[in-house]
PDB file of C-alpha atoms in Angstrom:
ATOM      1  CA  MET P 367       7.292   5.825  18.838  1.00  0.00           C
ATOM      2  CA  GLU P 368      10.272   5.214  17.093  1.00  0.00           C
ATOM      3  CA  PRO P 369      10.287   4.191  13.352  1.00  0.00           C
ATOM      4  CA  HIS P 370      11.578   0.452  14.862  1.00  0.00           C
ATOM      5  CA  SER P 371       8.725  -0.131  16.993  1.00  0.00           C
ATOM      6  CA  VAL P 372       6.040   1.095  14.402  1.00  0.00           C
ATOM      7  CA  ARG P 373       8.184  -1.489  12.055  1.00  0.00           C
ATOM      8  CA  GLU P 374       7.729  -4.267  14.629  1.00  0.00           C
ATOM      9  CA  SER P 375       4.386  -4.321  15.056  1.00  0.00           C
ATOM     10  CA  TRP P 376       3.550  -4.936  11.569  1.00  0.00           C
ATOM     11  CA  THR P 377       6.504  -8.198  11.618  1.00  0.00           C
ATOM     12  CA  ASN P 378       4.764 -11.500  13.023  1.00  0.00           C
ATOM     13  CA  ARG P 379       1.248 -10.324  13.625  1.00  0.00           C
ATOM     14  CA  THR P 380      -0.660 -12.702  14.529  1.00  0.00           C
ATOM     15  CA  GLY P 381      -5.035 -12.463  14.573  1.00  0.00           C
ATOM     16  CA  GLU P 382      -6.584  -9.244  13.661  1.00  0.00           C
ATOM     17  CA  TYR P 383      -5.024  -7.118  10.355  1.00  0.00           C
ATOM     18  CA  SER P 384      -2.929 -10.097  10.173  1.00  0.00           C
ATOM     19  CA  PRO P 385      -2.112 -11.857   6.913  1.00  0.00           C
ATOM     20  CA  ALA P 386      -4.455 -14.420   7.765  1.00  0.00           C
ATOM     21  CA  TYR P 387      -7.622 -12.202   8.696  1.00  0.00           C
ATOM     22  CA  TYR P 388      -7.631 -10.564   4.789  1.00  0.00           C
ATOM     23  CA  ALA P 389      -6.703 -13.818   3.812  1.00  0.00           C
ATOM     24  CA  HIS P 390     -10.146 -14.745   5.121  1.00  0.00           C
ATOM     25  CA  TYR P 391     -12.163 -12.201   3.959  1.00  0.00           C
ATOM     26  CA  GLY P 392     -10.289 -11.441   0.259  1.00  0.00           C
ATOM     27  CA  PRO P 393     -10.707  -9.212  -2.237  1.00  0.00           C
ATOM     28  CA  ASN P 394     -13.007  -6.362  -1.683  1.00  0.00           C
ATOM     29  CA  GLU P 395     -13.840  -2.783  -3.046  1.00  0.00           C
ATOM     30  CA  THR P 396     -10.837  -1.380  -2.633  1.00  0.00           C
ATOM     31  CA  SER P 397      -9.315  -3.873  -4.949  1.00  0.00           C
ATOM     32  CA  GLU P 398     -11.957  -3.147  -7.720  1.00  0.00           C
ATOM     33  CA  LEU P 399     -10.797   0.519  -6.780  1.00  0.00           C
ATOM     34  CA  ILE P 400      -7.099  -0.233  -7.389  1.00  0.00           C
ATOM     35  CA  ARG P 401      -8.217  -2.479 -10.936  1.00  0.00           C
ATOM     36  CA  GLU P 402     -10.234   0.427 -12.459  1.00  0.00           C
ATOM     37  CA  ALA P 403      -7.839   3.102 -11.709  1.00  0.00           C
ATOM     38  CA  LEU P 404      -4.847   0.609 -13.787  1.00  0.00           C
ATOM     39  CA  ASP P 405      -7.519  -0.107 -15.874  1.00  0.00           C
ATOM     40  CA  GLU P 406      -8.052   3.072 -17.210  1.00  0.00           C
ATOM     41  CA  HIS P 407      -4.829   4.348 -17.925  1.00  0.00           C
ATOM     42  CA  LEU P 408      -2.056   0.963 -17.621  1.00  0.00           C
ATOM     43  CA  SER P 409      -1.989  -1.855 -20.347  1.00  0.00           C
ATOM     44  CA  ARG P 410      -2.505  -5.719 -19.157  1.00  0.00           C
ATOM     45  CA  ASP P 411       1.159  -6.405 -19.646  1.00  0.00           C
ATOM     46  CA  ALA P 412       1.645  -3.242 -17.082  1.00  0.00           C
ATOM     47  CA  ALA P 413       4.563  -4.008 -14.620  1.00  0.00           C
ATOM     48  CA  ILE P 414       2.835  -3.500 -11.020  1.00  0.00           C
ATOM     49  CA  LEU P 415       3.680  -3.032  -7.357  1.00  0.00           C
ATOM     50  CA  GLU P 416       1.852  -3.632  -4.179  1.00  0.00           C
ATOM     51  CA  LEU P 417       3.426  -1.595  -1.498  1.00  0.00           C
ATOM     52  CA  GLY P 418       2.131  -3.526   2.240  1.00  0.00           C
ATOM     53  CA  CYS P 419       1.230  -6.619  -0.194  1.00  0.00           C
ATOM     54  CA  GLY P 420       0.304  -8.527   2.757  1.00  0.00           C
ATOM     55  CA  SER P 421      -1.285 -11.894   1.804  1.00  0.00           C
ATOM     56  CA  GLY P 422      -1.846 -10.904  -2.128  1.00  0.00           C
ATOM     57  CA  ARG P 423      -5.712 -10.671  -1.799  1.00  0.00           C
ATOM     58  CA  HIS P 424      -5.195  -7.016  -4.121  1.00  0.00           C
ATOM     59  CA  LEU P 425      -2.852  -8.849  -6.195  1.00  0.00           C
ATOM     60  CA  GLU P 426      -5.267 -11.777  -6.939  1.00  0.00           C
ATOM     61  CA  HIS P 427      -7.970  -9.593  -7.907  1.00  0.00           C
ATOM     62  CA  LEU P 428      -5.393  -8.137 -10.393  1.00  0.00           C
ATOM     63  CA  ALA P 429      -4.273 -11.442 -11.812  1.00  0.00           C
ATOM     64  CA  ASN P 430      -7.810 -12.768 -11.870  1.00  0.00           C
ATOM     65  CA  ASN P 431      -8.708  -9.656 -14.547  1.00  0.00           C
ATOM     66  CA  GLY P 432      -5.767 -10.046 -16.761  1.00  0.00           C
ATOM     67  CA  PHE P 433      -2.303  -8.351 -15.185  1.00  0.00           C
ATOM     68  CA  GLU P 434       0.242 -10.380 -15.379  1.00  0.00           C
ATOM     69  CA  ASP P 435       3.515  -8.872 -14.372  1.00  0.00           C
ATOM     70  CA  LEU P 436       2.747  -8.495 -10.688  1.00  0.00           C
ATOM     71  CA  SER P 437       5.415  -7.520  -7.631  1.00  0.00           C
ATOM     72  CA  GLY P 438       5.268  -6.803  -4.167  1.00  0.00           C
ATOM     73  CA  VAL P 439       6.696  -5.935  -0.461  1.00  0.00           C
ATOM     74  CA  ASP P 440       5.569  -7.366   2.897  1.00  0.00           C
ATOM     75  CA  ILE P 441       7.816  -6.682   6.159  1.00  0.00           C
ATOM     76  CA  ASP P 442       5.800  -9.634   7.722  1.00  0.00           C
ATOM     77  CA  ALA P 443       7.968 -13.316   6.252  1.00  0.00           C
ATOM     78  CA  GLY P 444       4.553 -14.898   7.529  1.00  0.00           C
ATOM     79  CA  ALA P 445       2.414 -13.443   4.737  1.00  0.00           C
ATOM     80  CA  PHE P 446       3.906 -15.061   2.396  1.00  0.00           C
ATOM     81  CA  ASP P 447       3.581 -18.522   3.630  1.00  0.00           C
ATOM     82  CA  THR P 448      -0.569 -16.986   3.524  1.00  0.00           C
ATOM     83  CA  MET P 449       0.270 -16.464  -0.399  1.00  0.00           C
ATOM     84  CA  ARG P 450       0.888 -19.814  -0.917  1.00  0.00           C
ATOM     85  CA  GLU P 451      -1.613 -21.463   1.245  1.00  0.00           C
ATOM     86  CA  THR P 452      -4.264 -19.020   0.093  1.00  0.00           C
ATOM     87  CA  TYR P 453      -3.017 -17.736  -3.441  1.00  0.00           C
ATOM     88  CA  PRO P 454      -0.574 -20.345  -4.765  1.00  0.00           C
ATOM     89  CA  THR P 455      -0.542 -19.437  -8.105  1.00  0.00           C
ATOM     90  CA  LEU P 456      -0.082 -15.664  -7.350  1.00  0.00           C
ATOM     91  CA  ALA P 457       2.671 -16.514  -5.473  1.00  0.00           C
ATOM     92  CA  ALA P 458       4.490 -19.187  -7.303  1.00  0.00           C
ATOM     93  CA  GLU P 459       4.047 -16.195 -10.532  1.00  0.00           C
ATOM     94  CA  GLY P 460       4.593 -13.363  -8.742  1.00  0.00           C
ATOM     95  CA  THR P 461       8.196 -11.399  -7.428  1.00  0.00           C
ATOM     96  CA  PHE P 462       7.920 -10.624  -3.830  1.00  0.00           C
ATOM     97  CA  HIS P 463       9.873  -9.112  -1.175  1.00  0.00           C
ATOM     98  CA  CYS P 464      10.800  -8.941   2.349  1.00  0.00           C
ATOM     99  CA  GLY P 465      11.346  -5.809   4.702  1.00  0.00           C
ATOM    100  CA  PRO P 466      10.531  -2.907   5.448  1.00  0.00           C
ATOM    101  CA  ILE P 467       9.451  -0.410   2.887  1.00  0.00           C
ATOM    102  CA  GLU P 468      12.099   2.373   3.589  1.00  0.00           C
ATOM    103  CA  ASP P 469      14.710  -0.846   3.385  1.00  0.00           C
ATOM    104  CA  LEU P 470      13.826  -1.979  -0.117  1.00  0.00           C
ATOM    105  CA  VAL P 471      12.494   0.791  -2.451  1.00  0.00           C
ATOM    106  CA  GLY P 472      16.309   2.113  -2.778  1.00  0.00           C
ATOM    107  CA  GLU P 473      16.986  -1.316  -4.656  1.00  0.00           C
ATOM    108  CA  PHE P 474      14.425  -0.429  -6.897  1.00  0.00           C
ATOM    109  CA  ASP P 475      15.372   1.013 -10.489  1.00  0.00           C
ATOM    110  CA  ASP P 476      14.081   4.938 -12.006  1.00  0.00           C
ATOM    111  CA  GLY P 477      11.035   3.855 -13.204  1.00  0.00           C
ATOM    112  CA  GLN P 478      11.252   0.457 -12.869  1.00  0.00           C
ATOM    113  CA  PHE P 479       7.200  -0.079 -12.193  1.00  0.00           C
ATOM    114  CA  ASP P 480       4.617   0.986 -14.732  1.00  0.00           C
ATOM    115  CA  ALA P 481       1.823   1.087 -11.216  1.00  0.00           C
ATOM    116  CA  VAL P 482       2.865   1.506  -7.986  1.00  0.00           C
ATOM    117  CA  TYR P 483       0.043   1.894  -5.196  1.00  0.00           C
ATOM    118  CA  SER P 484      -0.993   1.035  -1.973  1.00  0.00           C
ATOM    119  CA  VAL P 485      -3.692  -0.011   0.965  1.00  0.00           C
ATOM    120  CA  GLU P 486      -3.788   1.395   3.741  1.00  0.00           C
ATOM    121  CA  THR P 487       0.137   1.087   4.875  1.00  0.00           C
ATOM    122  CA  LEU P 488       1.780   4.024   3.715  1.00  0.00           C
ATOM    123  CA  GLN P 489      -0.395   5.835   6.782  1.00  0.00           C
ATOM    124  CA  HIS P 490       1.751   3.721   9.199  1.00  0.00           C
ATOM    125  CA  LEU P 491       5.526   4.688   8.186  1.00  0.00           C
ATOM    126  CA  HIS P 492       6.951   6.846  10.584  1.00  0.00           C
ATOM    127  CA  PRO P 493       7.289  10.763   9.843  1.00  0.00           C
ATOM    128  CA  ASP P 494      11.206   9.996  10.360  1.00  0.00           C
ATOM    129  CA  VAL P 495      11.287   8.011   6.806  1.00  0.00           C
ATOM    130  CA  ASP P 496       8.386  10.309   5.076  1.00  0.00           C
ATOM    131  CA  TRP P 497      11.491  10.595   2.746  1.00  0.00           C
ATOM    132  CA  VAL P 498      10.059   7.137   1.023  1.00  0.00           C
ATOM    133  CA  PHE P 499       7.691   9.136  -0.509  1.00  0.00           C
ATOM    134  CA  GLU P 500       9.974  10.471  -3.095  1.00  0.00           C
ATOM    135  CA  GLU P 501      11.732   7.309  -3.597  1.00  0.00           C
ATOM    136  CA  ILE P 502       8.039   5.563  -4.517  1.00  0.00           C
ATOM    137  CA  VAL P 503       7.499   8.809  -6.993  1.00  0.00           C
ATOM    138  CA  ARG P 504      10.886   7.387  -8.046  1.00  0.00           C
ATOM    139  CA  ILE P 505      10.333   4.036  -9.343  1.00  0.00           C
ATOM    140  CA  THR P 506       6.296   4.902 -10.763  1.00  0.00           C
ATOM    141  CA  GLY P 507       6.577   4.921 -13.869  1.00  0.00           C
ATOM    142  CA  ASP P 508       3.446   6.655 -14.835  1.00  0.00           C
ATOM    143  CA  VAL P 509       0.366   5.627 -12.597  1.00  0.00           C
ATOM    144  CA  LEU P 510       0.446   5.452  -8.150  1.00  0.00           C
ATOM    145  CA  VAL P 511      -2.817   4.564  -6.354  1.00  0.00           C
ATOM    146  CA  THR P 512      -3.032   5.529  -2.951  1.00  0.00           C
ATOM    147  CA  ALA P 513      -6.103   3.998  -0.541  1.00  0.00           C
ATOM    148  CA  GLU P 514      -5.058   5.453   2.752  1.00  0.00           C
ATOM    149  CA  ILE P 515      -7.274   6.857   6.325  1.00  0.00           C
ATOM    150  CA  GLU P 516      -6.903  10.263   6.227  1.00  0.00           C
ATOM    151  CA  GLY P 517      -8.152  11.369   9.168  1.00  0.00           C
ATOM    152  CA  PRO P 518     -10.105  10.857  12.378  1.00  0.00           C
ATOM    153  CA  MET P 519     -13.530   8.839  10.984  1.00  0.00           C
ATOM    154  CA  GLY P 520     -16.181  11.041  13.368  1.00  0.00           C
ATOM    155  CA  ASP P 521     -14.549  11.903  16.308  1.00  0.00           C
ATOM    156  CA  ALA P 522     -14.036  15.256  16.637  1.00  0.00           C
ATOM    157  CA  SER P 523     -11.615  15.111  19.791  1.00  0.00           C
ATOM    158  CA  ALA P 524      -9.522  12.699  17.688  1.00  0.00           C
ATOM    159  CA  ASP P 525      -5.908  13.732  16.901  1.00  0.00           C
ATOM    160  CA  PRO P 526      -5.725  15.213  13.588  1.00  0.00           C
ATOM    161  CA  ASP P 527      -2.046  13.450  13.383  1.00  0.00           C
ATOM    162  CA  VAL P 528      -1.793  10.183  14.584  1.00  0.00           C
ATOM    163  CA  ASN P 529      -3.863   7.531  15.631  1.00  0.00           C
ATOM    164  CA  TYR P 530      -3.387   3.651  17.798  1.00  0.00           C
ATOM    165  CA  VAL P 531      -4.956   0.910  15.936  1.00  0.00           C
ATOM    166  CA  ASP P 532      -3.846  -1.078  18.970  1.00  0.00           C
ATOM    167  CA  ASP P 533      -1.737  -0.427  21.724  1.00  0.00           C
ATOM    168  CA  ASP P 534       1.601  -0.564  19.499  1.00  0.00           C
ATOM    169  CA  THR P 535      -0.073   0.166  16.539  1.00  0.00           C
ATOM    170  CA  PRO P 536       0.336   3.913  15.296  1.00  0.00           C
ATOM    171  CA  LEU P 537      -1.620   5.307  12.469  1.00  0.00           C
ATOM    172  CA  TYR P 538      -0.101   8.908  10.863  1.00  0.00           C
ATOM    173  CA  TYR P 539      -2.425  11.194   8.920  1.00  0.00           C
ATOM    174  CA  ARG P 540      -1.044  12.292   6.217  1.00  0.00           C
ATOM    175  CA  ASP P 541      -2.756  14.581   3.253  1.00  0.00           C
ATOM    176  CA  TRP P 542      -1.598  12.395   0.375  1.00  0.00           C
ATOM    177  CA  SER P 543      -2.660  15.169  -2.423  1.00  0.00           C
ATOM    178  CA  ARG P 544      -0.367  17.717  -1.515  1.00  0.00           C
ATOM    179  CA  VAL P 545       2.096  14.936  -0.289  1.00  0.00           C
ATOM    180  CA  PHE P 546       2.800  13.099  -4.135  1.00  0.00           C
ATOM    181  CA  THR P 547       1.379  16.428  -5.774  1.00  0.00           C
ATOM    182  CA  SER P 548       4.630  18.668  -4.045  1.00  0.00           C
ATOM    183  CA  LEU P 549       6.605  15.431  -5.765  1.00  0.00           C
ATOM    184  CA  GLY P 550       5.669  16.065  -9.282  1.00  0.00           C
ATOM    185  CA  LEU P 551       3.035  13.751  -9.467  1.00  0.00           C
ATOM    186  CA  VAL P 552      -0.559  15.273 -10.699  1.00  0.00           C
ATOM    187  CA  GLU P 553      -3.825  13.411  -9.454  1.00  0.00           C
ATOM    188  CA  VAL P 554      -6.241  12.964 -12.150  1.00  0.00           C
ATOM    189  CA  ASP P 555      -8.451  11.107  -9.867  1.00  0.00           C
ATOM    190  CA  VAL P 556     -10.309  10.803  -5.785  1.00  0.00           C
ATOM    191  CA  VAL P 557     -12.916   8.244  -4.485  1.00  0.00           C
ATOM    192  CA  HIS P 558     -14.231   9.008  -0.817  1.00  0.00           C
ATOM    193  CA  GLY P 559     -14.853   6.071   0.670  1.00  0.00           C
ATOM    194  CA  ASP P 560     -16.118   5.202   4.215  1.00  0.00           C
ATOM    195  CA  ARG P 561     -12.582   4.651   5.201  1.00  0.00           C
ATOM    196  CA  ASP P 562     -10.706   5.385   2.888  1.00  0.00           C
ATOM    197  CA  THR P 563      -9.685   7.566   0.240  1.00  0.00           C
ATOM    198  CA  THR P 564      -8.659   6.443  -2.730  1.00  0.00           C
ATOM    199  CA  ARG P 565      -6.658   8.273  -5.325  1.00  0.00           C
ATOM    200  CA  THR P 566      -5.082   8.086  -8.593  1.00  0.00           C
ATOM    201  CA  PHE P 567      -1.387  10.127  -9.651  1.00  0.00           C
ATOM    202  CA  ARG P 568      -0.253   9.893 -12.897  1.00  0.00           C
ATOM    203  CA  THR P 569       3.236  10.964 -13.811  1.00  0.00           C
ATOM    204  CA  PRO P 570       3.935  14.232 -15.811  1.00  0.00           C
ATOM    205  CA  GLY P 571       5.051  13.764 -19.301  1.00  0.00           C
TER     206      GLY P 571
END
């Protein structure tokens, strides 16, 4: 599948895995893991960016726990409509950017965000845009958290490199520890969940 096809599969998505779908369920255990990771290393005035923020359920959890400088990126314009309906204060007070990660990440300054995190988002980036990971490291001032599916779950016959959420939506398995430590970050924590592996990295120094 070509990179533009992957992007299109997430643009204006409805039904399962859409912004409205996740807004219905609200913050979850992963939201709490993200908060705990940020709590351990950062103060409440830290600048935080979520890559693939959707309707904002994880950012809403951070806001409810005192974090104030919140930003997000999402490819689906409809996600921000859902955010305004479901989390109106977050939508009004946060800073949000609509477009593919690979089109937007270069616009941010070096170390602009004290923390950057993603939840089941980087796993959908096409291998042709792997250069984005270096850009993510560049804009991260202190802490990077990834909560991603890293391999097939319970199916020994599954492709070890890619799976499909549906006919149009690939999920690319990567070893996020290897990806980001090879780019100079230091892994300081890992939590293996039933679905996601949540890794916390820090910039050196």
